[in-house]
mmCIF file of C-alpha atoms in Angstrom:
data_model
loop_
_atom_site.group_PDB
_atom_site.id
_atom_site.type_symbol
_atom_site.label_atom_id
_atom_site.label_comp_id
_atom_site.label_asym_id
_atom_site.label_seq_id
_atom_site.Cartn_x
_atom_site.Cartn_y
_atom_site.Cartn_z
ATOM 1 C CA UNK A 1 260.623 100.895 189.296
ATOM 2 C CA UNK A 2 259.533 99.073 192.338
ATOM 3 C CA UNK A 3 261.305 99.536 195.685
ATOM 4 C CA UNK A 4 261.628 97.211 198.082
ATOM 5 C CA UNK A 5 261.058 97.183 201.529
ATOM 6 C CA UNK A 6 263.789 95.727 203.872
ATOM 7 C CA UNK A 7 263.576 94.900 207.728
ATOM 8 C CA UNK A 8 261.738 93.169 210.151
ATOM 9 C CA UNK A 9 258.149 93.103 210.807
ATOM 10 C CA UNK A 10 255.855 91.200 213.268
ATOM 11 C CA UNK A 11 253.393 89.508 211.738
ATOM 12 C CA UNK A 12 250.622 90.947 214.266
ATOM 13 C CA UNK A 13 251.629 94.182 212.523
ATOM 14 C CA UNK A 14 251.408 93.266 208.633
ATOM 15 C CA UNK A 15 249.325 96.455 208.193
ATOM 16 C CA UNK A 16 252.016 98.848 209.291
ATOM 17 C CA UNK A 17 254.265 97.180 206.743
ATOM 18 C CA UNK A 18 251.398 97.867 204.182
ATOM 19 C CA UNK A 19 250.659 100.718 204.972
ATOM 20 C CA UNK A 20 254.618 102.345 204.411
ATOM 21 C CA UNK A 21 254.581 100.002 201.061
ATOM 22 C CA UNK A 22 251.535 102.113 200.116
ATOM 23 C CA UNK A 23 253.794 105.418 200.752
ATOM 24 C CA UNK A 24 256.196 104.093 197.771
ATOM 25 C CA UNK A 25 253.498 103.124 195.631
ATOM 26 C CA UNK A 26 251.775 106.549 195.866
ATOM 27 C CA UNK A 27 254.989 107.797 194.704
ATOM 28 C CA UNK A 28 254.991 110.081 198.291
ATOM 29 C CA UNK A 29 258.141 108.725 199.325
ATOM 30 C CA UNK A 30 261.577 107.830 197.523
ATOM 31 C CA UNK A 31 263.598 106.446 200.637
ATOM 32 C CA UNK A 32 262.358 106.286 204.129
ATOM 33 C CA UNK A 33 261.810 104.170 207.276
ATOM 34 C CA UNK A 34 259.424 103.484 209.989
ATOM 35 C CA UNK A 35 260.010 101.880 213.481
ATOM 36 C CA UNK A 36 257.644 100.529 216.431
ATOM 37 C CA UNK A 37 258.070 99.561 219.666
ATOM 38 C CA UNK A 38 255.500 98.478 222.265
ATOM 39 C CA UNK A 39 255.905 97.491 225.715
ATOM 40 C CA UNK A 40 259.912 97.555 225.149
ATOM 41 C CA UNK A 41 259.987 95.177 222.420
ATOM 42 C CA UNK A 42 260.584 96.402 218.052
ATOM 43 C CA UNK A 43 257.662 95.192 216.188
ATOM 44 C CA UNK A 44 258.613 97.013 213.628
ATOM 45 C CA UNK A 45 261.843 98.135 212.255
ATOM 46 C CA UNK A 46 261.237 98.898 207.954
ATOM 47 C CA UNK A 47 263.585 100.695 205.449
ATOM 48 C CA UNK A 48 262.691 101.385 201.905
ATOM 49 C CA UNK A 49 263.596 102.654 198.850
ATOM 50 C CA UNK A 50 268.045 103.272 198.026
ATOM 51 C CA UNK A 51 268.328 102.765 202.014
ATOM 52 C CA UNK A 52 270.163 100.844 203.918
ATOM 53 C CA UNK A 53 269.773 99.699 208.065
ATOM 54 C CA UNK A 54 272.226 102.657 209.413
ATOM 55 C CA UNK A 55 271.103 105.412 206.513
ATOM 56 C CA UNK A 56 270.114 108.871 208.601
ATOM 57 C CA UNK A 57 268.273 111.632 207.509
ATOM 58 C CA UNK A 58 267.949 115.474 208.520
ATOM 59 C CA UNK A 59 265.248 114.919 210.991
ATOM 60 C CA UNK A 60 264.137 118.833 211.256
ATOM 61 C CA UNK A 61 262.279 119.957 214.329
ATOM 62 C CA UNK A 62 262.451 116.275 215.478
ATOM 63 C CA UNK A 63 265.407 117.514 216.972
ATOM 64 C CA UNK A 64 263.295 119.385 219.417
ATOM 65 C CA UNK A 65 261.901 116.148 221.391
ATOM 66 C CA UNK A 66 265.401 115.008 221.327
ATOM 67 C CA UNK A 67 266.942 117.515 223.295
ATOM 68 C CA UNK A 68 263.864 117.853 225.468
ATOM 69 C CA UNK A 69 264.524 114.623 226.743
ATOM 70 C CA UNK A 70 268.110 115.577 227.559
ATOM 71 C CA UNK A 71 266.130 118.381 229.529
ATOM 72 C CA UNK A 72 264.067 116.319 231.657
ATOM 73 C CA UNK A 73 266.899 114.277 232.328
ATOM 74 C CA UNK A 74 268.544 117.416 234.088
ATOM 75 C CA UNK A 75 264.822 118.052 235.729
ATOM 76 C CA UNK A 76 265.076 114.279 237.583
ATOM 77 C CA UNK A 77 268.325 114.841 238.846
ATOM 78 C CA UNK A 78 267.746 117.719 240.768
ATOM 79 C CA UNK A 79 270.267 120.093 238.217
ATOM 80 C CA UNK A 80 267.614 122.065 236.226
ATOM 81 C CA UNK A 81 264.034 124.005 237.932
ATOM 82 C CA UNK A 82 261.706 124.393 235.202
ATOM 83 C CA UNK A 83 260.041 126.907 236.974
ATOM 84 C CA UNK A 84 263.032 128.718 237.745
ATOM 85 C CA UNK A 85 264.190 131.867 235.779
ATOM 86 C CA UNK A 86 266.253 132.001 233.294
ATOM 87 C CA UNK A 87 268.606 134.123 234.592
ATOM 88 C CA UNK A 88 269.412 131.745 237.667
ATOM 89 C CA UNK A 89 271.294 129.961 234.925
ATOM 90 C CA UNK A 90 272.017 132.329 232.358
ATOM 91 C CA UNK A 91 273.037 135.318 233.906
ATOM 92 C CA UNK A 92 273.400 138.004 230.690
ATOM 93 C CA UNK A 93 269.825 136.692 229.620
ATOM 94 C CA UNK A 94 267.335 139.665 229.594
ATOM 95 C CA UNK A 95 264.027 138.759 229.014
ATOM 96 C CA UNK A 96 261.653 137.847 232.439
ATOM 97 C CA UNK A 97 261.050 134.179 231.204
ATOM 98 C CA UNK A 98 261.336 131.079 232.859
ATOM 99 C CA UNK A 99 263.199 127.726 231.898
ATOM 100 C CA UNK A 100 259.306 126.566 231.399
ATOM 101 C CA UNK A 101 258.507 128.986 228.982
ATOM 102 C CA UNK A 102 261.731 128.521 227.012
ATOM 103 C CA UNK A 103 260.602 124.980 226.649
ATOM 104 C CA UNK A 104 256.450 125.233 226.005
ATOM 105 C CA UNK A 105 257.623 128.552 223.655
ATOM 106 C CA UNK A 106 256.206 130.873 225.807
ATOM 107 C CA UNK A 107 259.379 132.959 226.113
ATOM 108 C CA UNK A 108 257.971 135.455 223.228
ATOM 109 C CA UNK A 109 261.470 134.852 221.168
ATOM 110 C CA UNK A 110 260.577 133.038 217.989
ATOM 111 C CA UNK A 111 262.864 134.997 216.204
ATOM 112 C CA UNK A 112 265.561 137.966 216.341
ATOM 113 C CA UNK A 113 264.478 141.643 214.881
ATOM 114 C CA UNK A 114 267.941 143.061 213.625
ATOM 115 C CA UNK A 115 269.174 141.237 210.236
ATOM 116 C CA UNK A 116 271.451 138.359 210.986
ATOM 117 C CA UNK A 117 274.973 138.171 209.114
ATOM 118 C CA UNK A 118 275.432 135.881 206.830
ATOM 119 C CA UNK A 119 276.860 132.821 208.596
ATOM 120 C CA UNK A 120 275.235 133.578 212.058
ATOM 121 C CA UNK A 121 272.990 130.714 211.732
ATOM 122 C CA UNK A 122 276.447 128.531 212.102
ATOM 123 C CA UNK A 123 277.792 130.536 215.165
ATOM 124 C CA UNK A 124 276.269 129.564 218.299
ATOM 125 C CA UNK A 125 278.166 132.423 220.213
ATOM 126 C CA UNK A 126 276.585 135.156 218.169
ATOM 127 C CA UNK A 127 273.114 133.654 218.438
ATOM 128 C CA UNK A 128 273.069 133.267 222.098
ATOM 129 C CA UNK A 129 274.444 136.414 222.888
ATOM 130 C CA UNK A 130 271.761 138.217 220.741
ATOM 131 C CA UNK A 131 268.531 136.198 221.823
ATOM 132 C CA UNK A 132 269.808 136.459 225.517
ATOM 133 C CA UNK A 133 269.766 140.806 224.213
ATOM 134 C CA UNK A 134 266.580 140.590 222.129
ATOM 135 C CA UNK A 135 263.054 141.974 223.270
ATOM 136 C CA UNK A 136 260.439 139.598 223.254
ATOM 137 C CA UNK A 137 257.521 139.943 221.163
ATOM 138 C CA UNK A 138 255.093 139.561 223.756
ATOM 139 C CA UNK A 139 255.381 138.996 228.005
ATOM 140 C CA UNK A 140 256.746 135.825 228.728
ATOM 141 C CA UNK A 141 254.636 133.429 229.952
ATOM 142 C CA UNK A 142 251.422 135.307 228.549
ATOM 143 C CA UNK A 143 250.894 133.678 224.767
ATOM 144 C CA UNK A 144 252.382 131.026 223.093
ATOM 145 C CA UNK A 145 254.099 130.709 219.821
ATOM 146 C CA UNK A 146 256.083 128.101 218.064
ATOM 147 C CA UNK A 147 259.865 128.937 218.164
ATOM 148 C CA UNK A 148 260.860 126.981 215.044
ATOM 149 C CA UNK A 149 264.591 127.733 215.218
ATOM 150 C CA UNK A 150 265.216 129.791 217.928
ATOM 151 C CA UNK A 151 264.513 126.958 220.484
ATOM 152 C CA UNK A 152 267.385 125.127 220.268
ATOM 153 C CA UNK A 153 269.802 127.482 221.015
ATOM 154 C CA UNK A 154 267.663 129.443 224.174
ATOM 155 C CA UNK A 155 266.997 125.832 225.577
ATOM 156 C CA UNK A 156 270.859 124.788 224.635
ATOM 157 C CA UNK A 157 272.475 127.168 226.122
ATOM 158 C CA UNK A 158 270.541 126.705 229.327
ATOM 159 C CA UNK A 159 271.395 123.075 229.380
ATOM 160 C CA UNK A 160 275.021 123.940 228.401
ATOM 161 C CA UNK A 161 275.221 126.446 231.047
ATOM 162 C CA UNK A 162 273.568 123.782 233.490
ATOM 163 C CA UNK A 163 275.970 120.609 232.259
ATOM 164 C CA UNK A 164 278.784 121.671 230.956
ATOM 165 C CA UNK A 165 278.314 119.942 228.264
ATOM 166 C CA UNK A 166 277.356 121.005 224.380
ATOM 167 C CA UNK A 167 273.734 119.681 223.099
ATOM 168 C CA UNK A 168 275.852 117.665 220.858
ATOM 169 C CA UNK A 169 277.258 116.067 223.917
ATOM 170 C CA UNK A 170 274.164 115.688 225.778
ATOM 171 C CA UNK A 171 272.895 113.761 222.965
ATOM 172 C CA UNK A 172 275.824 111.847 222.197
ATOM 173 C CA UNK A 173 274.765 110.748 226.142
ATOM 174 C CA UNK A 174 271.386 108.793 225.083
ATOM 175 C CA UNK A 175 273.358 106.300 223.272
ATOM 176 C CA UNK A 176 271.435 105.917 220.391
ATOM 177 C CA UNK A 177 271.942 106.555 216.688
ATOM 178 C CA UNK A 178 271.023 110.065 217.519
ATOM 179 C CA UNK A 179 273.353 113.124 216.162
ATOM 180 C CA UNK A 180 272.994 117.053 216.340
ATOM 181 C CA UNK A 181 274.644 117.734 213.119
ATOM 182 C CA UNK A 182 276.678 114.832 211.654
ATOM 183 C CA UNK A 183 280.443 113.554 212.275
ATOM 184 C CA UNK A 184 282.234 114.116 208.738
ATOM 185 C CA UNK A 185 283.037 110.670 208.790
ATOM 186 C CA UNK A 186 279.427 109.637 209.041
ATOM 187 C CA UNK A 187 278.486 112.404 206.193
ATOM 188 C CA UNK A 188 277.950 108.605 203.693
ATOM 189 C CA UNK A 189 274.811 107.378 205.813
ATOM 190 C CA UNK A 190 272.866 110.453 204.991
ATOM 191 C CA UNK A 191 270.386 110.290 202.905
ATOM 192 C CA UNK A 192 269.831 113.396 200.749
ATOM 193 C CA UNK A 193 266.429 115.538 200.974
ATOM 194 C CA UNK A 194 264.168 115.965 198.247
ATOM 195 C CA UNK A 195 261.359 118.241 198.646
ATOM 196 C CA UNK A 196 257.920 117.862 197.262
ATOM 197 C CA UNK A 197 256.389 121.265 195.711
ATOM 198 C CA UNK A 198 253.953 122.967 198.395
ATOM 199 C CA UNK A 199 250.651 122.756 197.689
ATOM 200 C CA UNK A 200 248.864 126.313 198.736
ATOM 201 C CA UNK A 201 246.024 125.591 200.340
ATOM 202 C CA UNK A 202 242.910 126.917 198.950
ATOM 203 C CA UNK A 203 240.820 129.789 200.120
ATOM 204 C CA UNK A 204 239.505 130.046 203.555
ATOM 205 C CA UNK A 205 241.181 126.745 204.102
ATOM 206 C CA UNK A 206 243.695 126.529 207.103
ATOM 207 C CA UNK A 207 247.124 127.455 206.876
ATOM 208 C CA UNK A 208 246.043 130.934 204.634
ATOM 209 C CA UNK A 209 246.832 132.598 207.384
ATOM 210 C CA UNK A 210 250.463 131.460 207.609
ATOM 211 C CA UNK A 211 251.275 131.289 204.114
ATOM 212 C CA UNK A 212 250.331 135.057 203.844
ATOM 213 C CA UNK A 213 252.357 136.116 207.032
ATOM 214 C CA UNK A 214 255.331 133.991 205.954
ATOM 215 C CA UNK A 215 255.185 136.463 202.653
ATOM 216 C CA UNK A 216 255.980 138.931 204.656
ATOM 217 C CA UNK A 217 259.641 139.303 205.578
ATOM 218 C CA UNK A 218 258.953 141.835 208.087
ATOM 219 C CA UNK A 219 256.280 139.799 209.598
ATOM 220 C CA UNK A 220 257.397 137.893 213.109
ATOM 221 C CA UNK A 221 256.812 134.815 211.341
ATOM 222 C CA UNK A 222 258.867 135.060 208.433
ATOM 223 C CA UNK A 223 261.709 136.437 210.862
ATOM 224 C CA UNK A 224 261.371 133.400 212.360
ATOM 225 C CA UNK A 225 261.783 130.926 209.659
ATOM 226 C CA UNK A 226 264.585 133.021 207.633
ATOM 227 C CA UNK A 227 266.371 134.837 210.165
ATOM 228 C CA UNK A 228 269.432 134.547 209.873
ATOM 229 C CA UNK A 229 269.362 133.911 205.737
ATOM 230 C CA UNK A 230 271.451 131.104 205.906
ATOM 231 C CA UNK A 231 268.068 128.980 206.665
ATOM 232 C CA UNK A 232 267.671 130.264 202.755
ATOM 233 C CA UNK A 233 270.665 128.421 201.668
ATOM 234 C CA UNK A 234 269.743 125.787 198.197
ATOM 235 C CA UNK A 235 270.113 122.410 200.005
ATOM 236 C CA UNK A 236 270.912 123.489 203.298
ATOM 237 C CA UNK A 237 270.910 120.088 205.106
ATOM 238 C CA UNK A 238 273.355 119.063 202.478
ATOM 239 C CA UNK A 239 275.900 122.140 203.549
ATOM 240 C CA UNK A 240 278.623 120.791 205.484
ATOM 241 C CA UNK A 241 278.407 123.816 207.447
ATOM 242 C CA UNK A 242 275.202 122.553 208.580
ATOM 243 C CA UNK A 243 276.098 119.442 209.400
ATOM 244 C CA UNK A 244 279.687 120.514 211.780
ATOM 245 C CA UNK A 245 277.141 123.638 213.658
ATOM 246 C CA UNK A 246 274.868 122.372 216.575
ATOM 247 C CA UNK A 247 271.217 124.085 215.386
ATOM 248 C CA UNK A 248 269.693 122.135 217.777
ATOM 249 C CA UNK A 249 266.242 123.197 217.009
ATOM 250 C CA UNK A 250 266.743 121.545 213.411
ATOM 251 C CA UNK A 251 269.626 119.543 212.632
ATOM 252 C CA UNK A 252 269.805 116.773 214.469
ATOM 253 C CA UNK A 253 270.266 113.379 212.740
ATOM 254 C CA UNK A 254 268.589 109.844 212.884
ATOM 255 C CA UNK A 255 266.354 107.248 212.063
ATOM 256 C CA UNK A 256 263.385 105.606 212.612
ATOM 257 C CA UNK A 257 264.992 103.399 214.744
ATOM 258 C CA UNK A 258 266.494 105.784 217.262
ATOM 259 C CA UNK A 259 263.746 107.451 217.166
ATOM 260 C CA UNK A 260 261.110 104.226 218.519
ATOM 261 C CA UNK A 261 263.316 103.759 221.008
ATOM 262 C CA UNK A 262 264.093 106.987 222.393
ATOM 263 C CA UNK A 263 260.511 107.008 222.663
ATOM 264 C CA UNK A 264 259.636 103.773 223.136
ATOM 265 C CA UNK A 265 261.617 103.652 226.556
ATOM 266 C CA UNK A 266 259.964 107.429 227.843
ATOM 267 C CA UNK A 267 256.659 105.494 227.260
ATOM 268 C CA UNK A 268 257.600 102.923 229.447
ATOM 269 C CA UNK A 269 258.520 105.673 232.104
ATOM 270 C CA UNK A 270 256.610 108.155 234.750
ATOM 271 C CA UNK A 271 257.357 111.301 232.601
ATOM 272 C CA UNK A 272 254.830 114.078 233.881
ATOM 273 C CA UNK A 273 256.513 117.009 232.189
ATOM 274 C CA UNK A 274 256.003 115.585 228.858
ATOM 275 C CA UNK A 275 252.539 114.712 229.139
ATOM 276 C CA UNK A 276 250.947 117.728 231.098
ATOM 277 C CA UNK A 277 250.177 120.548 228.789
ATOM 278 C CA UNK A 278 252.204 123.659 229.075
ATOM 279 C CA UNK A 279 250.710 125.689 226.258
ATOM 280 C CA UNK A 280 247.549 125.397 224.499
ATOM 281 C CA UNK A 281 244.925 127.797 221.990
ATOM 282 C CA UNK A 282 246.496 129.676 219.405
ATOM 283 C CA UNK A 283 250.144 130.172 218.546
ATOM 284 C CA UNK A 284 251.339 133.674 217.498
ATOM 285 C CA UNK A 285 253.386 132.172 215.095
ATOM 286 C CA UNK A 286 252.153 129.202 213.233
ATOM 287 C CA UNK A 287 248.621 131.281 213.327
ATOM 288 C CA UNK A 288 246.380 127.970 214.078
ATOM 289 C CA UNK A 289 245.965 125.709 216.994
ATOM 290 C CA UNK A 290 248.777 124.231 219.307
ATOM 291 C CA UNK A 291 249.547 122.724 222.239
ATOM 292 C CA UNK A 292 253.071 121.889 224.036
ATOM 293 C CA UNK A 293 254.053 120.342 227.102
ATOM 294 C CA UNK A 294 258.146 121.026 228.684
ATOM 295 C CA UNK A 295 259.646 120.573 225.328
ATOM 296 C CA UNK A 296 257.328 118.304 223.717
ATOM 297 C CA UNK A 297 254.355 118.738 221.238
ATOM 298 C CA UNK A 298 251.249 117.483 222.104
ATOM 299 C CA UNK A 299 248.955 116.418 219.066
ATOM 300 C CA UNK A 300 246.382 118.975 218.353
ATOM 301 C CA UNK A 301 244.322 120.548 215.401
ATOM 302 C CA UNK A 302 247.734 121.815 213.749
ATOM 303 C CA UNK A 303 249.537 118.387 213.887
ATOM 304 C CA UNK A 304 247.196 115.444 215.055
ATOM 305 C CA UNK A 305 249.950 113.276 215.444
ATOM 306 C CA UNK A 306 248.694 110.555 217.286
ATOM 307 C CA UNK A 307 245.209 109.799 219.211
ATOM 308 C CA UNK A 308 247.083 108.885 222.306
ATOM 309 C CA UNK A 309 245.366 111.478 224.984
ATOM 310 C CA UNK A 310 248.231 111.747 226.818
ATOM 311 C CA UNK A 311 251.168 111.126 223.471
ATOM 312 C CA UNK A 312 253.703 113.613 223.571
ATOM 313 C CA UNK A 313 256.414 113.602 220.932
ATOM 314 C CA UNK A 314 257.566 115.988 218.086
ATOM 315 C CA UNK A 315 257.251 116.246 213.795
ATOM 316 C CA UNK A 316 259.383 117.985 211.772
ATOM 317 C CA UNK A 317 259.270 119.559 208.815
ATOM 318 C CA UNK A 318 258.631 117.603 205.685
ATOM 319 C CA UNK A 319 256.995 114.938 207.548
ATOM 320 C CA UNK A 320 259.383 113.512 210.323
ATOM 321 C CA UNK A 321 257.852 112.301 213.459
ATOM 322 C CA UNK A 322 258.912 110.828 217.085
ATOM 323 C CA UNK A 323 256.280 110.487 219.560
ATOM 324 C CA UNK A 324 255.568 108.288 222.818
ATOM 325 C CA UNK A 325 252.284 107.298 224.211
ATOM 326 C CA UNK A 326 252.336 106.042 227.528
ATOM 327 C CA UNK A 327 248.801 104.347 227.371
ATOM 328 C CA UNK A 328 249.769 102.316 224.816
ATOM 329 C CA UNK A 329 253.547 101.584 225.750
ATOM 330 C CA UNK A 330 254.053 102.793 222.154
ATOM 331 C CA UNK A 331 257.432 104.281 220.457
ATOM 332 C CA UNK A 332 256.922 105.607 216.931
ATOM 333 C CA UNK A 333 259.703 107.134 214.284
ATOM 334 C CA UNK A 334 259.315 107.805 210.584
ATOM 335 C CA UNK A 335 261.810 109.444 208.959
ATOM 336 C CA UNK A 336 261.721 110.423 205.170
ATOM 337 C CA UNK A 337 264.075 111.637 202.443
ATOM 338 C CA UNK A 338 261.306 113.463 200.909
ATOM 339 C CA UNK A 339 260.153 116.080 202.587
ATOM 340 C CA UNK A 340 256.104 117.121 202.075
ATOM 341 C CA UNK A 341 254.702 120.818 203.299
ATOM 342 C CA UNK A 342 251.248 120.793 205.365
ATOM 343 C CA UNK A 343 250.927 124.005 206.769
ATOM 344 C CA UNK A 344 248.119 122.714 208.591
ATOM 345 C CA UNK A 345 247.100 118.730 209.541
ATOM 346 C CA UNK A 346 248.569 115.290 209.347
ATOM 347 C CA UNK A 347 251.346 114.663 206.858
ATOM 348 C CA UNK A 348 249.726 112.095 204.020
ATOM 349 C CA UNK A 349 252.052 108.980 205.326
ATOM 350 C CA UNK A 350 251.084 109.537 208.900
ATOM 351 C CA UNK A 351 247.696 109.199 208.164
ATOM 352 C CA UNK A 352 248.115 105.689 206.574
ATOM 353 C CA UNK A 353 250.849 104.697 209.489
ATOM 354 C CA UNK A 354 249.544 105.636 212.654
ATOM 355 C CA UNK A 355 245.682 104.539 212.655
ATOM 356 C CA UNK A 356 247.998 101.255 211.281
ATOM 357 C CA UNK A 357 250.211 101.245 214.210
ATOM 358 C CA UNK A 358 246.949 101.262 216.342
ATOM 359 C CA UNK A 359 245.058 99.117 214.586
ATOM 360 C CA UNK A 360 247.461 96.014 215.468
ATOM 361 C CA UNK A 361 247.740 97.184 219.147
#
């Protein structure tokens, strides 16, 4: 069955619109949507597939660059020191980090030791009260390593603690079709996730490394993927539990859309945080090579995202991706319905979109 492509396209880009036709074709995608802006202005604004204009998606660890924008928002108005500690904001927190190395993941607290309950993962309380208890796994401020769930609630509760308001709220704030979880009575425009089966990679090949660690449940890294077990939960995203909690590390909710011009406006903006690199080399969790700026990644040899020297931006798992380059005025979003594992590299549709995107440029 062929599936059609709806939107608007400049013509100057034709070869972006080819390029997410060719993700359909390949059979890598079933409903998704891409979005460009340069300079301020959409060149670009595609749906495919069963979706419509206002469908959203589960954009994973998306979420992060999301909320680190509401974070540098607090930085320029004088509310929130990134090189302050922690504890200046969040009194009962423990560990000798600072707001800096909650957001480049050098706080050493990718994931919690002790066993979660089930239903932790929903209960932002609980969560909070045990990472601001935990040990870390290594000196703050020392190593780096991705925190793939734990993020959102050490850098939300520091923002709640600094705003008084939820990261739900401070999201709410950008104005854009932008959610952490979803309103019940938005639950229709969701698109539901599919997930393509992983492919291991072969021997020696990158991403070995991680895919035996992750076997391990005692390992750190498995910790932090499945602790708590809810993250184990058949069709999680789909769980209205998921959608009513605020996980803002991972369930935040969007499209393409929102996404180019979130970042298509911070491109068009003096943002040093985001570009300068905060963390770089390898990460004690992901086991390859990363690099992160206040709350942003930066592309590297784990996720070369973008050739932008100085793009900033985040992916998420299954192949979601925001970013911002400020040398190019650029705003990018892709969101997908099916999701596609690389434990290490480009996702298969970026690497058809993006050298697109910059080829019209």
């Amino acid at each position: 069955m062929e599936l059609t492509v709806n939107g608007h396209c400049d013509p100057a880009f034709a070869a972006v619109r080819e390029a997410f036709a060719a993700g359909f074709a390949a059979g890598e995608d079933s409903g998704a949507a891409v979005s460009v802006r340069v300079a301020g202005r959409t060149v670009v604004d595609l749906w495919g597939g069963p979706w419509q204009r206002a469908t959203v998606v589960n954009l994973f660890s998306v979420t992060k660059g999301v909320l680190a924008v509401c974070a540098h928002r607090l930085i320029e108005r004088g509310q929130l020191d990134p090189e302050a500690p922690v504890t200046r904001y969040w009194p009962e927190f423990t560990a000798p980090a600072t707001v800096a190395d909650l957001l480049a993941h050098r706080a050493g607290l990718p994931a919690l030791r002790a066993a979660q309950p089930p239903g932790a993962l929903f209960d932002w309380a609980h969560l909070t009260a045990a990472l601001a208890a935990e040990q870390p796994w290594w000196e703050p401020g020392t190593a780096h390593g991705y925190h793939p769930v734990t993020w959102g609630w050490l850098v939300g509760e520091v923002l709640r603690r600094v705003s008084g308001r939820t990261p739900r709220e401070l999201v709410a704030q950008l104005g854009l079709d932008l959610h952490i979880g979803l309103p019940l009575a938005q639950a229709h425009r969701a698109a539901p996730i599919t997930a393509a089966p992983l492919v291991p990679p072969g021997p020696g090949r990158p991403g070995r490394e991680l895919l035996a660690a992750l076997g391990d449940r005692t390992s750190m890294a498995a910790l932090a993927f499945v602790n708590p077990p809810d993250l184990l939960t058949p069709d999680l995203v789909a769980d209205p539990r998921w959608r009513q909690a605020e996980i803002p590390a991972a369930n935040g909710h969007g499209n393409a859309r929102a996404l180019a011009e979130l970042y298509g406006a911070l491109a068009c903006q003096d943002l040093p945080g985001a570009v300068e690199e905060r963390s770089a080399g390898r990460d004690a969790v992901l086991l390859g090579h990363t690099r992160f700026s206040l709350g942003f990644m930066l592309p590297g040899e784990l996720r070369p995202f973008s050739p932008g020297p100085r793009a900033f931006g985040h992916p998420g798992a299954g192949g979601a991706l925001g970013f911002a380059d400020p040398d190019a005025r650029l705003g990018f979003g892709f969101t997908p319905s099916r999701t596609i594992t690389t434990l290490h590299g480009a996702d298969p549709r970026w690497q058809r979109l993006v050298p697109a995107v910059y080829s019209c440029l």
